[in-house]
Short mmCIF file of C-alpha atoms in Angstrom, two decimals:
data_model
loop_
_atom_site.label_atom_id
_atom_site.label_comp_id
_atom_site.label_asym_id
_atom_site.label_seq_id
_atom_site.Cartn_x
_atom_site.Cartn_y
_atom_site.Cartn_z
CA LEU K 94 -32.03 -10.02 -1.53
CA ALA K 95 -33.24 -6.48 -1.03
CA LYS K 96 -33.44 -4.49 -4.26
CA THR K 97 -32.36 -0.87 -4.26
CA THR K 98 -33.47 2.07 -6.39
CA GLN K 99 -31.48 5.27 -6.79
CA PRO K 100 -31.52 8.18 -9.25
CA ILE K 101 -29.44 7.55 -12.33
CA SER K 102 -27.79 10.95 -12.27
CA MET K 103 -27.52 14.17 -10.27
CA ASP K 104 -25.87 17.53 -10.83
CA SER K 105 -24.51 19.91 -8.23
CA TYR K 106 -22.14 22.81 -7.83
CA GLU K 107 -19.00 23.19 -5.79
CA GLY K 108 -19.64 24.03 -2.16
CA GLN K 109 -23.19 22.68 -2.09
CA GLU K 110 -24.46 19.80 0.02
CA VAL K 111 -25.55 16.79 -2.00
CA ASN K 112 -28.10 14.25 -0.82
CA ILE K 113 -28.52 10.97 -2.70
CA THR K 114 -31.48 8.86 -1.67
CA CYS K 115 -31.75 5.11 -2.07
CA SER K 116 -35.02 3.17 -1.75
CA HIS K 117 -34.98 -0.36 -0.35
CA ASN K 118 -38.58 -1.20 0.47
CA ASN K 119 -38.03 -4.90 1.23
CA ILE K 120 -35.02 -4.50 3.50
CA ALA K 121 -34.74 -7.33 6.03
CA THR K 122 -34.25 -7.01 9.77
CA ASN K 123 -30.60 -8.04 9.66
CA ASP K 124 -29.67 -6.00 6.55
CA TYR K 125 -27.10 -3.23 6.65
CA ILE K 126 -26.91 -0.35 4.18
CA THR K 127 -23.58 0.36 2.53
CA TRP K 128 -22.49 3.09 0.11
CA TYR K 129 -19.59 3.03 -2.33
CA GLN K 130 -17.94 5.66 -4.52
CA GLN K 131 -16.36 4.85 -7.87
CA PHE K 132 -14.16 7.11 -9.98
CA PRO K 133 -13.59 6.36 -13.67
CA SER K 134 -11.10 3.56 -14.27
CA GLN K 135 -10.93 2.70 -10.56
CA GLY K 136 -12.50 0.10 -8.32
CA PRO K 137 -15.30 1.16 -5.95
CA ARG K 138 -14.28 2.60 -2.61
CA PHE K 139 -16.22 1.97 0.59
CA ILE K 140 -17.69 5.23 1.96
CA ILE K 141 -20.02 4.44 4.83
CA GLN K 142 -22.22 1.73 6.33
CA GLY K 143 -25.14 1.93 8.74
CA TYR K 144 -28.08 0.06 10.23
CA LYS K 145 -30.37 2.76 11.60
CA THR K 146 -30.57 6.48 12.50
CA LYS K 147 -27.45 8.40 11.55
CA VAL K 148 -23.85 7.53 10.89
CA THR K 149 -21.15 10.10 10.20
CA ASN K 150 -17.52 9.81 9.24
CA GLU K 151 -14.92 12.14 7.77
CA VAL K 152 -16.31 11.72 4.25
CA ALA K 153 -20.11 11.59 4.51
CA SER K 154 -23.20 11.11 6.62
CA LEU K 155 -25.81 8.40 6.24
CA PHE K 156 -29.37 9.02 7.36
CA ILE K 157 -31.71 6.07 7.85
CA PRO K 158 -35.34 6.67 8.93
CA ALA K 159 -37.05 4.48 11.48
CA ASP K 160 -38.76 2.25 8.89
CA ARG K 161 -35.41 1.72 7.12
CA LYS K 162 -37.11 1.60 3.72
CA SER K 163 -34.80 4.27 2.38
CA SER K 164 -31.49 5.88 3.19
CA THR K 165 -29.80 9.13 2.24
CA LEU K 166 -26.12 9.65 1.63
CA SER K 167 -25.15 13.24 2.42
CA LEU K 168 -21.96 14.77 1.03
CA PRO K 169 -21.20 18.15 2.64
CA ARG K 170 -19.73 20.96 0.53
CA VAL K 171 -18.88 18.93 -2.55
CA SER K 172 -15.89 19.71 -4.74
CA LEU K 173 -15.07 18.78 -8.33
CA SER K 174 -13.24 15.71 -7.02
CA ASP K 175 -16.54 14.30 -5.70
CA THR K 176 -17.67 13.71 -9.29
CA ALA K 177 -18.16 9.94 -9.32
CA VAL K 178 -20.71 7.15 -9.36
CA TYR K 179 -22.27 6.32 -5.98
CA TYR K 180 -23.70 2.87 -5.25
CA CYS K 181 -26.14 1.87 -2.51
CA LEU K 182 -26.10 -1.78 -1.38
CA VAL K 183 -28.23 -3.64 1.13
CA SER K 184 -27.12 -6.90 2.67
CA GLY K 185 -27.55 -9.03 5.74
CA GLY K 186 -25.40 -12.05 5.16
CA SER K 187 -25.83 -12.91 1.50
CA TYR K 188 -22.54 -13.47 -0.25
CA ILE K 189 -23.89 -12.09 -3.50
CA PRO K 190 -23.48 -8.33 -3.32
CA THR K 191 -25.49 -6.56 -5.99
CA PHE K 192 -24.27 -3.30 -7.44
CA GLY K 193 -26.94 -1.57 -9.51
CA ARG K 194 -26.05 1.17 -12.00
CA GLY K 195 -25.56 3.64 -9.18
CA THR K 196 -26.01 7.41 -9.23
CA SER K 197 -23.68 9.42 -11.43
CA LEU K 198 -22.93 12.68 -9.60
CA ILE K 199 -21.45 15.54 -11.60
CA VAL K 200 -20.14 18.53 -9.67
CA HIS K 201 -19.87 21.74 -11.69
CA PRO K 202 -17.54 24.67 -10.97
CA ASN Q 57 -0.07 -2.79 3.27
CA ALA Q 58 -0.51 -2.95 -0.49
CA GLY Q 59 -4.18 -3.89 -0.07
CA VAL Q 60 -5.59 -5.71 -3.09
CA THR Q 61 -3.34 -5.99 -6.12
CA GLN Q 62 -4.26 -7.21 -9.59
CA THR Q 63 -2.19 -8.16 -12.60
CA PRO Q 64 -2.09 -7.47 -15.45
CA LYS Q 65 -3.54 -3.96 -15.77
CA PHE Q 66 -4.37 -4.41 -19.44
CA ARG Q 67 -4.59 -7.39 -21.76
CA ILE Q 68 -5.72 -8.08 -25.30
CA LEU Q 69 -6.74 -11.65 -26.09
CA LYS Q 70 -7.71 -13.31 -29.32
CA ILE Q 71 -10.93 -15.31 -29.43
CA GLY Q 72 -10.35 -18.79 -28.07
CA GLN Q 73 -7.25 -17.93 -26.04
CA SER Q 74 -7.06 -18.49 -22.30
CA MET Q 75 -5.56 -16.45 -19.49
CA THR Q 76 -5.44 -16.07 -15.73
CA LEU Q 77 -6.12 -12.80 -13.94
CA GLN Q 78 -4.17 -12.61 -10.72
CA CYS Q 79 -5.48 -11.16 -7.45
CA THR Q 80 -3.60 -10.94 -4.15
CA GLN Q 81 -4.53 -9.32 -0.85
CA ASP Q 82 -2.30 -8.77 2.17
CA MET Q 83 -5.00 -7.95 4.73
CA ASN Q 84 -5.66 -11.55 5.81
CA HIS Q 85 -9.28 -11.30 4.66
CA ASN Q 86 -11.19 -14.55 4.34
CA TYR Q 87 -13.74 -13.26 1.83
CA MET Q 88 -12.73 -12.52 -1.75
CA TYR Q 89 -14.72 -11.66 -4.86
CA TRP Q 90 -14.36 -11.29 -8.61
CA TYR Q 91 -16.54 -8.80 -10.49
CA ARG Q 92 -16.83 -7.64 -14.04
CA GLN Q 93 -17.99 -4.19 -15.09
CA ASP Q 94 -19.17 -3.41 -18.59
CA PRO Q 95 -19.18 0.21 -19.81
CA GLY Q 96 -21.78 2.38 -18.05
CA MET Q 97 -23.01 -0.51 -15.93
CA GLY Q 98 -22.72 -1.63 -12.34
CA LEU Q 99 -20.54 -4.49 -11.17
CA LYS Q 100 -21.64 -8.09 -11.58
CA LEU Q 101 -20.32 -10.82 -9.32
CA ILE Q 102 -18.59 -13.69 -11.13
CA TYR Q 103 -17.28 -15.86 -8.27
CA TYR Q 104 -16.61 -15.47 -4.60
CA SER Q 105 -14.71 -17.32 -1.87
CA VAL Q 106 -15.31 -17.48 1.87
CA GLY Q 107 -11.90 -18.93 2.64
CA ALA Q 108 -9.06 -21.04 1.31
CA GLY Q 109 -10.41 -24.06 -0.52
CA ILE Q 110 -14.00 -22.75 -0.71
CA THR Q 111 -15.44 -21.02 -3.76
CA ASP Q 112 -18.92 -20.49 -5.17
CA LYS Q 113 -20.62 -19.03 -8.21
CA GLY Q 114 -21.95 -15.52 -8.36
CA GLU Q 115 -24.35 -13.95 -10.81
CA VAL Q 116 -22.35 -14.47 -14.07
CA PRO Q 117 -19.95 -17.44 -13.69
CA ASN Q 118 -20.16 -18.93 -17.20
CA GLY Q 119 -16.84 -18.93 -19.04
CA TYR Q 120 -14.79 -18.47 -15.87
CA ASN Q 121 -13.15 -20.60 -13.20
CA VAL Q 122 -11.51 -19.79 -9.88
CA SER Q 123 -9.41 -21.46 -7.24
CA ARG Q 124 -8.41 -20.44 -3.70
CA SER Q 125 -5.45 -22.40 -2.43
CA THR Q 126 -4.27 -19.69 -0.01
CA THR Q 127 -5.91 -16.88 1.95
CA GLU Q 128 -3.96 -14.30 -0.06
CA ASP Q 129 -4.56 -15.37 -3.67
CA PHE Q 130 -7.74 -15.70 -5.73
CA PRO Q 131 -6.94 -16.13 -9.44
CA LEU Q 132 -9.64 -15.97 -12.12
CA ARG Q 133 -9.23 -18.20 -15.16
CA LEU Q 134 -10.79 -17.43 -18.54
CA GLU Q 135 -11.03 -20.42 -20.83
CA LEU Q 136 -11.76 -19.98 -24.54
CA ALA Q 137 -12.07 -16.20 -24.44
CA ALA Q 138 -15.06 -14.67 -26.25
CA PRO Q 139 -15.79 -11.04 -27.25
CA SER Q 140 -18.58 -10.99 -24.63
CA GLN Q 141 -15.85 -11.23 -21.97
CA THR Q 142 -14.45 -7.85 -22.95
CA SER Q 143 -14.81 -5.92 -19.72
CA VAL Q 144 -13.02 -4.49 -16.71
CA TYR Q 145 -12.43 -7.07 -14.00
CA PHE Q 146 -12.20 -6.13 -10.33
CA CYS Q 147 -11.09 -8.27 -7.44
CA ALA Q 148 -12.17 -7.41 -3.89
CA SER Q 149 -11.74 -8.70 -0.38
CA SER Q 150 -13.74 -8.31 2.81
CA PRO Q 151 -12.94 -8.93 6.47
CA ARG Q 152 -16.35 -10.05 7.70
CA GLN Q 153 -19.14 -12.36 6.67
CA GLY Q 154 -22.07 -10.49 5.23
CA SER Q 155 -20.18 -7.23 5.32
CA TYR Q 156 -20.27 -5.15 2.21
CA GLU Q 157 -17.18 -3.27 3.41
CA GLN Q 158 -15.12 -4.53 0.54
CA TYR Q 159 -11.70 -3.40 -0.58
CA PHE Q 160 -11.18 -3.34 -4.33
CA GLY Q 161 -8.13 -3.74 -6.52
CA PRO Q 162 -7.32 -1.36 -9.40
CA GLY Q 163 -8.86 -3.60 -12.05
CA THR Q 164 -7.79 -5.41 -15.21
CA ARG Q 165 -9.03 -4.08 -18.54
CA LEU Q 166 -9.50 -7.03 -20.89
CA THR Q 167 -10.28 -6.84 -24.59
CA VAL Q 168 -11.12 -9.96 -26.61
CA THR Q 169 -10.93 -9.55 -30.38
#
């Protein structure tokens, strides 16, 4: 099971772009990369999933370099409501998803 | 669609008591999961199920039991509650094997005293 490493916390200001990077050096060929967002007292919410290059949806973009040993979640123009914990997961078929401690993002006015 | 629902929202148990946390999903997902989350920590998988009648242990199964008699329901049973089981419990479901696109319920906050 690929292990992931992400910063424990990040600070930003409203209107800025935030990039959260996740390292997954031993990612396997059939692994996908998935990001979740969790607000206090709520369950995690799926944000985005990708395999390679770039994926974009209405919430975020996910950038994955050619070697796939890292990935970057990009949140454009964050607002106070983006303050949350963000988790990076890597999986390729294992039924045992592993959520680390995630990255606590605080957006300041 | 209600998605994933969990009951109760809150519960206080005395040491040694038992209870069942209910989880229901209306999305016809085969894959279901139970997690616990301690304060300031990530989620840890307790049990999971790949379909009705099939369950398996996750990372922290001790002190818990599950059953899956229907696609919709995946109850989690706590026997002989201990203070170490004080946590927030989340149930989730997923439509595809190996997919981490999971849909989570609102959680049950359990305190054992």
